Amino acid sequence: LPGYRGYGPVRVGNAAVGQRQNDVYGSMVLTAAQMFWDERLPRQGDVELYRQLCAVGHEAHRAALTPDAGLWEYREREEVHTFSAAMCWAAQHRLGLIARRVGLDSESREWLGKAGVLRQEILKRGTTQEGWLSGVLDRDMADASSLVLPEIGLLRSDDPRFHATLDMVAKRLMRNGFLMRYVEADDFGTPSNAFLLCTFWYIDALASVGRREEALELFNNLLSRRNHVGLLSEDLDPQTGELWGNFPQTYSQVGLILSAMRLSRSWEEGLWHAS
C-alpha cells in the first residue's frame, strides 16, 4: 500500500515492540516521583509505592551500561546509549531522594551511592576528547538527546561539557534552523528530515545558558511552520519547510508548549510596575 506521495509501503504495527530500550526505567520512576512531593495530588507517594519502584530501580542498575536500541529505536544495532544510561541513573538517583523523603536513610545512601558511581562512568565514557557529550559511550556520535541531560539532572547547564555539546550540536546537526536527531546512517539510510522535538530541545538548551534571543528567533521560526490550525508533525524537510512524518505529533506539540513556557516572561520581571 503506497503512502504519502507514493512513498511506502505503509507500515502496519510498531517494530519497537521487540526492542530493548533501557531509558524506560528512568521514565517510570520520574513519572511517579512527583507523587512524593506534590501535595496537590489526591494520592501521595508512600513507602509501599517506593517499594514497588525499587524493582524498577534494580532493573535500571542491571541494564544501565548494557547495549540497547536507544531512544531513536535503531533496528539493526545496539550500543550503550548515553541517554539510556542517564535515564537509568535518574531512576536510581530519584529513588535515593524518595527513600530519604519517606524516612529510609540507609536505603537512600545506598541508591545515591549507586547513582554516583554510574554518573561518573557515564561522564567518563561519554565525554569525547574535545569535551562534548556523545550520544553513545566509548565513541564519538553527535546526538540531539545529549541536549536534555541537564533536564534529567546528570549535569548542570553551566557545565563546560554541556556548553561544548551545545556548540557541537549546532555545528553538526543544525539544518536551516531545524535540528536533526543525528546524521549517521541508520536502518533507512542517511537521515534527511529534521526532528521537530529536537529543535525545541535546542531552544530550551539555548535558554538555559542565557542565549534567549537566539532561542526566541528559532522558536518563532518553528511557529511559522505550523499548519492552519496550529499543529505540527513529527519531522520537517529543512530544505523546503514541508511537514513530514506522523501528524499531528504529540511530542512536537508538547515541545512547543514547554519551550513557550521556558521563554515566557516571568512575574518577577515586574510587568505591573508603575514605571
PDB file of C-alpha atoms in Angstrom:
ATOM      1  CA  LEU A   1       0.000   0.000   0.000  1.00  0.00           C
ATOM      2  CA  PRO A   2       1.634   3.287  -1.065  1.00  0.00           C
ATOM      3  CA  GLY A   3       1.817   6.119   1.408  1.00  0.00           C
ATOM      4  CA  TYR A   4       2.035   9.894   1.109  1.00  0.00           C
ATOM      5  CA  ARG A   5       3.075  10.916  -2.422  1.00  0.00           C
ATOM      6  CA  GLY A   6       3.601   7.289  -3.312  1.00  0.00           C
ATOM      7  CA  TYR A   7       6.180   6.630  -0.632  1.00  0.00           C
ATOM      8  CA  GLY A   8       5.867   3.318   1.036  1.00  0.00           C
ATOM      9  CA  PRO A   9       4.880   0.781   1.635  1.00  0.00           C
ATOM     10  CA  VAL A  10       2.726   1.930   4.529  1.00  0.00           C
ATOM     11  CA  ARG A  11       3.945   0.266   7.698  1.00  0.00           C
ATOM     12  CA  VAL A  12       1.490  -1.501   9.952  1.00  0.00           C
ATOM     13  CA  GLY A  13       2.223  -2.076  13.625  1.00  0.00           C
ATOM     14  CA  ASN A  14       5.303  -0.993  15.531  1.00  0.00           C
ATOM     15  CA  ALA A  15       8.575  -2.888  15.260  1.00  0.00           C
ATOM     16  CA  ALA A  16       9.765  -1.291  18.507  1.00  0.00           C
ATOM     17  CA  VAL A  17       7.710  -3.862  20.391  1.00  0.00           C
ATOM     18  CA  GLY A  18      10.631  -6.272  20.171  1.00  0.00           C
ATOM     19  CA  GLN A  19      13.364  -3.782  21.011  1.00  0.00           C
ATOM     20  CA  ARG A  20      15.300  -3.197  24.193  1.00  0.00           C
ATOM     21  CA  GLN A  21      15.047   0.428  25.378  1.00  0.00           C
ATOM     22  CA  ASN A  22      16.712   0.918  28.736  1.00  0.00           C
ATOM     23  CA  ASP A  23      15.546   4.506  29.199  1.00  0.00           C
ATOM     24  CA  VAL A  24      12.100   3.198  30.142  1.00  0.00           C
ATOM     25  CA  TYR A  25      13.206   2.547  33.737  1.00  0.00           C
ATOM     26  CA  GLY A  26      14.016   6.184  34.280  1.00  0.00           C
ATOM     27  CA  SER A  27      10.749   7.232  32.669  1.00  0.00           C
ATOM     28  CA  MET A  28       8.777   5.110  35.112  1.00  0.00           C
ATOM     29  CA  VAL A  29      10.493   6.427  38.222  1.00  0.00           C
ATOM     30  CA  LEU A  30      10.484  10.055  37.056  1.00  0.00           C
ATOM     31  CA  THR A  31       6.767   9.826  36.359  1.00  0.00           C
ATOM     32  CA  ALA A  32       5.980   8.523  39.846  1.00  0.00           C
ATOM     33  CA  ALA A  33       8.483  10.700  41.729  1.00  0.00           C
ATOM     34  CA  GLN A  34       6.179  13.705  41.600  1.00  0.00           C
ATOM     35  CA  MET A  35       3.767  11.886  43.896  1.00  0.00           C
ATOM     36  CA  PHE A  36       6.240  12.144  46.772  1.00  0.00           C
ATOM     37  CA  TRP A  37       6.478  15.952  46.650  1.00  0.00           C
ATOM     38  CA  ASP A  38       3.358  17.412  45.042  1.00  0.00           C
ATOM     39  CA  GLU A  39       0.834  17.832  47.854  1.00  0.00           C
ATOM     40  CA  ARG A  40      -1.903  18.801  45.401  1.00  0.00           C
ATOM     41  CA  LEU A  41      -2.247  15.200  44.252  1.00  0.00           C
ATOM     42  CA  PRO A  42      -5.092  13.152  45.770  1.00  0.00           C
ATOM     43  CA  ARG A  43      -2.755  10.221  46.397  1.00  0.00           C
ATOM     44  CA  GLN A  44       0.646  10.859  47.890  1.00  0.00           C
ATOM     45  CA  GLY A  45       3.651   8.627  47.402  1.00  0.00           C
ATOM     46  CA  ASP A  46       4.363   6.338  50.340  1.00  0.00           C
ATOM     47  CA  VAL A  47       6.653   3.516  51.392  1.00  0.00           C
ATOM     48  CA  GLU A  48       4.512   0.972  49.554  1.00  0.00           C
ATOM     49  CA  LEU A  49       4.885   2.820  46.250  1.00  0.00           C
ATOM     50  CA  TYR A  50       8.585   3.295  46.914  1.00  0.00           C
ATOM     51  CA  ARG A  51       8.971  -0.478  47.358  1.00  0.00           C
ATOM     52  CA  GLN A  52       7.271  -1.066  44.023  1.00  0.00           C
ATOM     53  CA  LEU A  53       9.572   1.427  42.337  1.00  0.00           C
ATOM     54  CA  CYS A  54      12.615  -0.278  43.838  1.00  0.00           C
ATOM     55  CA  ALA A  55      12.017  -3.211  41.491  1.00  0.00           C
ATOM     56  CA  VAL A  56      12.311  -0.771  38.587  1.00  0.00           C
ATOM     57  CA  GLY A  57      15.457   0.706  40.113  1.00  0.00           C
ATOM     58  CA  HIS A  58      17.111  -2.698  40.369  1.00  0.00           C
ATOM     59  CA  GLU A  59      16.414  -3.289  36.678  1.00  0.00           C
ATOM     60  CA  ALA A  60      17.859   0.138  35.898  1.00  0.00           C
ATOM     61  CA  HIS A  61      21.007  -0.755  37.842  1.00  0.00           C
ATOM     62  CA  ARG A  62      21.330  -4.010  35.917  1.00  0.00           C
ATOM     63  CA  ALA A  63      20.685  -2.512  32.475  1.00  0.00           C
ATOM     64  CA  ALA A  64      22.414   0.864  32.763  1.00  0.00           C
ATOM     65  CA  LEU A  65      25.598   0.034  30.864  1.00  0.00           C
ATOM     66  CA  THR A  66      24.215  -2.652  28.567  1.00  0.00           C
ATOM     67  CA  PRO A  67      23.522  -2.115  24.844  1.00  0.00           C
ATOM     68  CA  ASP A  68      20.021  -1.212  23.681  1.00  0.00           C
ATOM     69  CA  ALA A  69      18.183   0.220  20.668  1.00  0.00           C
ATOM     70  CA  GLY A  70      18.245   3.645  22.244  1.00  0.00           C
ATOM     71  CA  LEU A  71      15.752   6.465  22.307  1.00  0.00           C
ATOM     72  CA  TRP A  72      15.626   6.512  18.495  1.00  0.00           C
ATOM     73  CA  GLU A  73      14.815   2.808  18.215  1.00  0.00           C
ATOM     74  CA  TYR A  74      17.617   1.601  15.964  1.00  0.00           C
ATOM     75  CA  ARG A  75      16.533  -1.679  14.436  1.00  0.00           C
ATOM     76  CA  GLU A  76      19.739  -3.311  13.318  1.00  0.00           C
ATOM     77  CA  ARG A  77      22.250  -2.362  16.008  1.00  0.00           C
ATOM     78  CA  GLU A  78      22.579  -1.969  19.744  1.00  0.00           C
ATOM     79  CA  GLU A  79      25.053   0.201  21.649  1.00  0.00           C
ATOM     80  CA  VAL A  80      25.322   1.687  25.111  1.00  0.00           C
ATOM     81  CA  HIS A  81      23.455   4.941  24.545  1.00  0.00           C
ATOM     82  CA  THR A  82      24.247   7.893  26.778  1.00  0.00           C
ATOM     83  CA  PHE A  83      20.605   8.929  27.127  1.00  0.00           C
ATOM     84  CA  SER A  84      19.537   5.411  28.133  1.00  0.00           C
ATOM     85  CA  ALA A  85      22.329   5.171  30.701  1.00  0.00           C
ATOM     86  CA  ALA A  86      21.454   8.635  32.021  1.00  0.00           C
ATOM     87  CA  MET A  87      17.820   7.647  32.457  1.00  0.00           C
ATOM     88  CA  CYS A  88      18.915   4.554  34.378  1.00  0.00           C
ATOM     89  CA  TRP A  89      20.996   6.881  36.538  1.00  0.00           C
ATOM     90  CA  ALA A  90      17.941   9.101  37.044  1.00  0.00           C
ATOM     91  CA  ALA A  91      15.893   6.118  38.236  1.00  0.00           C
ATOM     92  CA  GLN A  92      18.427   5.303  40.953  1.00  0.00           C
ATOM     93  CA  HIS A  93      19.120   8.919  41.868  1.00  0.00           C
ATOM     94  CA  ARG A  94      15.428   9.725  42.331  1.00  0.00           C
ATOM     95  CA  LEU A  95      14.907   6.561  44.351  1.00  0.00           C
ATOM     96  CA  GLY A  96      17.638   7.802  46.667  1.00  0.00           C
ATOM     97  CA  LEU A  97      15.778  11.072  47.122  1.00  0.00           C
ATOM     98  CA  ILE A  98      12.452   9.282  47.548  1.00  0.00           C
ATOM     99  CA  ALA A  99      13.908   6.946  50.174  1.00  0.00           C
ATOM    100  CA  ARG A 100      15.124   9.955  52.133  1.00  0.00           C
ATOM    101  CA  ARG A 101      11.701  11.560  51.763  1.00  0.00           C
ATOM    102  CA  VAL A 102       9.946   8.559  53.326  1.00  0.00           C
ATOM    103  CA  GLY A 103      12.497   8.267  56.138  1.00  0.00           C
ATOM    104  CA  LEU A 104      14.634   5.372  54.868  1.00  0.00           C
ATOM    105  CA  ASP A 105      18.032   6.995  55.202  1.00  0.00           C
ATOM    106  CA  SER A 106      20.193   3.896  54.829  1.00  0.00           C
ATOM    107  CA  GLU A 107      18.430   2.910  51.607  1.00  0.00           C
ATOM    108  CA  SER A 108      18.741   6.483  50.406  1.00  0.00           C
ATOM    109  CA  ARG A 109      22.506   6.345  50.834  1.00  0.00           C
ATOM    110  CA  GLU A 110      22.641   3.025  49.004  1.00  0.00           C
ATOM    111  CA  TRP A 111      20.698   4.302  45.972  1.00  0.00           C
ATOM    112  CA  LEU A 112      22.597   7.578  45.828  1.00  0.00           C
ATOM    113  CA  GLY A 113      25.880   5.698  46.090  1.00  0.00           C
ATOM    114  CA  LYS A 114      24.980   3.504  43.127  1.00  0.00           C
ATOM    115  CA  ALA A 115      23.828   6.541  41.178  1.00  0.00           C
ATOM    116  CA  GLY A 116      27.060   8.386  41.912  1.00  0.00           C
ATOM    117  CA  VAL A 117      29.216   5.547  40.597  1.00  0.00           C
ATOM    118  CA  LEU A 118      27.087   5.270  37.460  1.00  0.00           C
ATOM    119  CA  ARG A 119      27.194   9.015  36.832  1.00  0.00           C
ATOM    120  CA  GLN A 120      30.986   9.016  36.949  1.00  0.00           C
ATOM    121  CA  GLU A 121      31.106   6.138  34.468  1.00  0.00           C
ATOM    122  CA  ILE A 122      28.683   7.816  32.062  1.00  0.00           C
ATOM    123  CA  LEU A 123      30.556  11.111  32.085  1.00  0.00           C
ATOM    124  CA  LYS A 124      33.933   9.394  31.789  1.00  0.00           C
ATOM    125  CA  ARG A 125      32.969   7.199  28.844  1.00  0.00           C
ATOM    126  CA  GLY A 126      30.510   9.624  27.262  1.00  0.00           C
ATOM    127  CA  THR A 127      32.718  12.726  27.100  1.00  0.00           C
ATOM    128  CA  THR A 128      34.792  12.996  23.932  1.00  0.00           C
ATOM    129  CA  GLN A 129      38.384  14.189  23.723  1.00  0.00           C
ATOM    130  CA  GLU A 130      37.008  17.545  22.527  1.00  0.00           C
ATOM    131  CA  GLY A 131      34.957  17.795  25.715  1.00  0.00           C
ATOM    132  CA  TRP A 132      31.399  17.333  24.408  1.00  0.00           C
ATOM    133  CA  LEU A 133      28.915  14.614  25.313  1.00  0.00           C
ATOM    134  CA  SER A 134      28.488  11.833  22.796  1.00  0.00           C
ATOM    135  CA  GLY A 135      25.228  10.039  22.072  1.00  0.00           C
ATOM    136  CA  VAL A 136      26.873   6.695  22.826  1.00  0.00           C
ATOM    137  CA  LEU A 137      29.581   5.636  25.235  1.00  0.00           C
ATOM    138  CA  ASP A 138      33.124   4.913  24.079  1.00  0.00           C
ATOM    139  CA  ARG A 139      32.927   6.614  20.663  1.00  0.00           C
ATOM    140  CA  ASP A 140      32.038   9.993  19.177  1.00  0.00           C
ATOM    141  CA  MET A 141      28.479  10.446  17.907  1.00  0.00           C
ATOM    142  CA  ALA A 142      26.546  13.693  17.638  1.00  0.00           C
ATOM    143  CA  ASP A 143      23.051  13.119  19.046  1.00  0.00           C
ATOM    144  CA  ALA A 144      20.375  15.664  19.918  1.00  0.00           C
ATOM    145  CA  SER A 145      19.364  13.686  23.007  1.00  0.00           C
ATOM    146  CA  SER A 146      22.541  14.985  24.689  1.00  0.00           C
ATOM    147  CA  LEU A 147      20.734  18.321  24.981  1.00  0.00           C
ATOM    148  CA  VAL A 148      18.342  17.015  27.633  1.00  0.00           C
ATOM    149  CA  LEU A 149      20.972  15.638  30.021  1.00  0.00           C
ATOM    150  CA  PRO A 150      20.782  18.768  32.231  1.00  0.00           C
ATOM    151  CA  GLU A 151      16.987  18.428  32.307  1.00  0.00           C
ATOM    152  CA  ILE A 152      17.438  14.909  33.684  1.00  0.00           C
ATOM    153  CA  GLY A 153      19.933  16.266  36.202  1.00  0.00           C
ATOM    154  CA  LEU A 154      23.052  14.392  35.100  1.00  0.00           C
ATOM    155  CA  LEU A 155      24.964  17.681  34.911  1.00  0.00           C
ATOM    156  CA  ARG A 156      24.214  21.388  35.099  1.00  0.00           C
ATOM    157  CA  SER A 157      23.624  23.599  32.086  1.00  0.00           C
ATOM    158  CA  ASP A 158      26.583  25.776  33.130  1.00  0.00           C
ATOM    159  CA  ASP A 159      28.939  22.790  32.930  1.00  0.00           C
ATOM    160  CA  PRO A 160      31.644  23.365  30.265  1.00  0.00           C
ATOM    161  CA  ARG A 161      30.878  19.930  28.826  1.00  0.00           C
ATOM    162  CA  PHE A 162      27.318  20.991  28.125  1.00  0.00           C
ATOM    163  CA  HIS A 163      28.392  24.267  26.524  1.00  0.00           C
ATOM    164  CA  ALA A 164      30.722  22.261  24.276  1.00  0.00           C
ATOM    165  CA  THR A 165      27.864  19.879  23.486  1.00  0.00           C
ATOM    166  CA  LEU A 166      25.550  22.741  22.565  1.00  0.00           C
ATOM    167  CA  ASP A 167      28.126  24.156  20.155  1.00  0.00           C
ATOM    168  CA  MET A 168      28.837  20.740  18.657  1.00  0.00           C
ATOM    169  CA  VAL A 169      25.140  20.016  18.101  1.00  0.00           C
ATOM    170  CA  ALA A 170      24.660  23.329  16.298  1.00  0.00           C
ATOM    171  CA  LYS A 171      27.677  22.677  14.090  1.00  0.00           C
ATOM    172  CA  ARG A 172      26.871  19.095  13.155  1.00  0.00           C
ATOM    173  CA  LEU A 173      23.106  18.722  13.383  1.00  0.00           C
ATOM    174  CA  MET A 174      21.543  22.105  12.536  1.00  0.00           C
ATOM    175  CA  ARG A 175      19.987  22.463   9.085  1.00  0.00           C
ATOM    176  CA  ASN A 176      18.447  25.849   8.184  1.00  0.00           C
ATOM    177  CA  GLY A 177      17.273  26.435  11.734  1.00  0.00           C
ATOM    178  CA  PHE A 178      15.988  22.902  12.327  1.00  0.00           C
ATOM    179  CA  LEU A 179      17.782  20.170  14.245  1.00  0.00           C
ATOM    180  CA  MET A 180      18.413  16.604  13.124  1.00  0.00           C
ATOM    181  CA  ARG A 181      18.308  13.784  15.672  1.00  0.00           C
ATOM    182  CA  TYR A 182      21.639  12.516  14.303  1.00  0.00           C
ATOM    183  CA  VAL A 183      23.292  12.371  10.901  1.00  0.00           C
ATOM    184  CA  GLU A 184      24.800   8.884  10.935  1.00  0.00           C
ATOM    185  CA  ALA A 185      23.183   6.424   8.558  1.00  0.00           C
ATOM    186  CA  ASP A 186      20.502   4.307  10.223  1.00  0.00           C
ATOM    187  CA  ASP A 187      18.343   1.384   9.127  1.00  0.00           C
ATOM    188  CA  PHE A 188      16.671   3.547   6.465  1.00  0.00           C
ATOM    189  CA  GLY A 189      19.775   5.294   5.111  1.00  0.00           C
ATOM    190  CA  THR A 190      21.140   8.765   5.790  1.00  0.00           C
ATOM    191  CA  PRO A 191      18.547  10.948   7.567  1.00  0.00           C
ATOM    192  CA  SER A 192      17.249  13.900   5.559  1.00  0.00           C
ATOM    193  CA  ASN A 193      14.478  15.339   7.735  1.00  0.00           C
ATOM    194  CA  ALA A 194      14.807  17.347  10.934  1.00  0.00           C
ATOM    195  CA  PHE A 195      13.058  16.132  14.080  1.00  0.00           C
ATOM    196  CA  LEU A 196      10.894  18.925  15.460  1.00  0.00           C
ATOM    197  CA  LEU A 197      11.099  17.893  19.108  1.00  0.00           C
ATOM    198  CA  CYS A 198      14.885  18.092  18.894  1.00  0.00           C
ATOM    199  CA  THR A 199      14.663  21.684  17.699  1.00  0.00           C
ATOM    200  CA  PHE A 200      12.584  22.504  20.780  1.00  0.00           C
ATOM    201  CA  TRP A 201      15.230  20.785  22.910  1.00  0.00           C
ATOM    202  CA  TYR A 202      17.846  23.021  21.329  1.00  0.00           C
ATOM    203  CA  ILE A 203      15.701  26.094  22.007  1.00  0.00           C
ATOM    204  CA  ASP A 204      15.359  25.072  25.663  1.00  0.00           C
ATOM    205  CA  ALA A 205      19.098  24.467  25.896  1.00  0.00           C
ATOM    206  CA  LEU A 206      19.861  27.918  24.490  1.00  0.00           C
ATOM    207  CA  ALA A 207      17.511  29.488  27.025  1.00  0.00           C
ATOM    208  CA  SER A 208      19.122  27.549  29.871  1.00  0.00           C
ATOM    209  CA  VAL A 209      22.549  29.041  29.100  1.00  0.00           C
ATOM    210  CA  GLY A 210      21.236  32.592  28.742  1.00  0.00           C
ATOM    211  CA  ARG A 211      21.040  32.771  24.934  1.00  0.00           C
ATOM    212  CA  ARG A 212      17.390  33.794  24.997  1.00  0.00           C
ATOM    213  CA  GLU A 213      17.315  35.959  21.864  1.00  0.00           C
ATOM    214  CA  GLU A 214      18.696  33.119  19.739  1.00  0.00           C
ATOM    215  CA  ALA A 215      16.150  30.785  21.293  1.00  0.00           C
ATOM    216  CA  LEU A 216      13.287  33.183  20.530  1.00  0.00           C
ATOM    217  CA  GLU A 217      14.337  33.515  16.904  1.00  0.00           C
ATOM    218  CA  LEU A 218      14.343  29.751  16.400  1.00  0.00           C
ATOM    219  CA  PHE A 219      11.074  29.399  18.304  1.00  0.00           C
ATOM    220  CA  ASN A 220       9.303  31.955  16.130  1.00  0.00           C
ATOM    221  CA  ASN A 221      10.641  30.250  13.022  1.00  0.00           C
ATOM    222  CA  LEU A 222       9.162  26.976  14.231  1.00  0.00           C
ATOM    223  CA  LEU A 223       5.822  28.617  14.955  1.00  0.00           C
ATOM    224  CA  SER A 224       5.690  29.770  11.347  1.00  0.00           C
ATOM    225  CA  ARG A 225       5.800  26.140  10.189  1.00  0.00           C
ATOM    226  CA  ARG A 226       2.551  25.105  11.869  1.00  0.00           C
ATOM    227  CA  ASN A 227      -0.431  24.297   9.691  1.00  0.00           C
ATOM    228  CA  HIS A 228      -3.601  26.382   9.521  1.00  0.00           C
ATOM    229  CA  VAL A 229      -4.877  25.067  12.866  1.00  0.00           C
ATOM    230  CA  GLY A 230      -1.544  25.318  14.675  1.00  0.00           C
ATOM    231  CA  LEU A 231      -0.455  21.682  14.501  1.00  0.00           C
ATOM    232  CA  LEU A 232       2.986  20.218  13.882  1.00  0.00           C
ATOM    233  CA  SER A 233       4.141  16.884  12.536  1.00  0.00           C
ATOM    234  CA  GLU A 234       6.981  14.657  13.680  1.00  0.00           C
ATOM    235  CA  ASP A 235       9.532  15.739  11.059  1.00  0.00           C
ATOM    236  CA  LEU A 236      10.228  18.614   8.714  1.00  0.00           C
ATOM    237  CA  ASP A 237      12.186  18.884   5.484  1.00  0.00           C
ATOM    238  CA  PRO A 238      14.814  21.532   6.330  1.00  0.00           C
ATOM    239  CA  GLN A 239      15.209  22.453   2.667  1.00  0.00           C
ATOM    240  CA  THR A 240      11.547  23.071   1.835  1.00  0.00           C
ATOM    241  CA  GLY A 241       9.998  23.578   5.284  1.00  0.00           C
ATOM    242  CA  GLU A 242       7.403  20.919   4.474  1.00  0.00           C
ATOM    243  CA  LEU A 243       5.950  18.893   7.354  1.00  0.00           C
ATOM    244  CA  TRP A 244       6.612  15.160   7.226  1.00  0.00           C
ATOM    245  CA  GLY A 245       6.096  12.081   9.390  1.00  0.00           C
ATOM    246  CA  ASN A 246       3.363  11.265  11.872  1.00  0.00           C
ATOM    247  CA  PHE A 247       0.764  14.012  12.006  1.00  0.00           C
ATOM    248  CA  PRO A 248      -0.222  15.526  14.330  1.00  0.00           C
ATOM    249  CA  GLN A 249       2.586  14.541  16.676  1.00  0.00           C
ATOM    250  CA  THR A 250       2.021  14.886  20.397  1.00  0.00           C
ATOM    251  CA  TYR A 251       5.603  15.370  21.461  1.00  0.00           C
ATOM    252  CA  SER A 252       6.128  18.097  18.878  1.00  0.00           C
ATOM    253  CA  GLN A 253       3.162  19.922  20.405  1.00  0.00           C
ATOM    254  CA  VAL A 254       4.420  19.265  23.940  1.00  0.00           C
ATOM    255  CA  GLY A 255       7.846  20.561  22.934  1.00  0.00           C
ATOM    256  CA  LEU A 256       6.185  23.745  21.690  1.00  0.00           C
ATOM    257  CA  ILE A 257       4.314  24.220  24.968  1.00  0.00           C
ATOM    258  CA  LEU A 258       7.381  23.619  27.134  1.00  0.00           C
ATOM    259  CA  SER A 259       9.547  25.961  25.074  1.00  0.00           C
ATOM    260  CA  ALA A 260       6.835  28.635  25.202  1.00  0.00           C
ATOM    261  CA  MET A 261       6.757  28.335  28.988  1.00  0.00           C
ATOM    262  CA  ARG A 262      10.548  28.497  29.164  1.00  0.00           C
ATOM    263  CA  LEU A 263      10.709  31.630  27.007  1.00  0.00           C
ATOM    264  CA  SER A 264       7.757  33.462  28.540  1.00  0.00           C
ATOM    265  CA  ARG A 265       8.344  36.461  30.777  1.00  0.00           C
ATOM    266  CA  SER A 266       8.099  35.651  34.456  1.00  0.00           C
ATOM    267  CA  TRP A 267       6.099  37.529  37.074  1.00  0.00           C
ATOM    268  CA  GLU A 268       9.403  38.515  38.654  1.00  0.00           C
ATOM    269  CA  GLU A 269      10.217  40.718  35.645  1.00  0.00           C
ATOM    270  CA  GLY A 270       7.995  43.458  37.041  1.00  0.00           C
ATOM    271  CA  LEU A 271       5.215  43.500  34.478  1.00  0.00           C
ATOM    272  CA  TRP A 272       2.971  45.580  36.714  1.00  0.00           C
ATOM    273  CA  HIS A 273       5.394  48.215  37.967  1.00  0.00           C
ATOM    274  CA  ALA A 274       4.210  51.816  37.512  1.00  0.00           C
ATOM    275  CA  SER A 275       7.412  52.628  35.654  1.00  0.00           C
TER     276      SER A 275
END
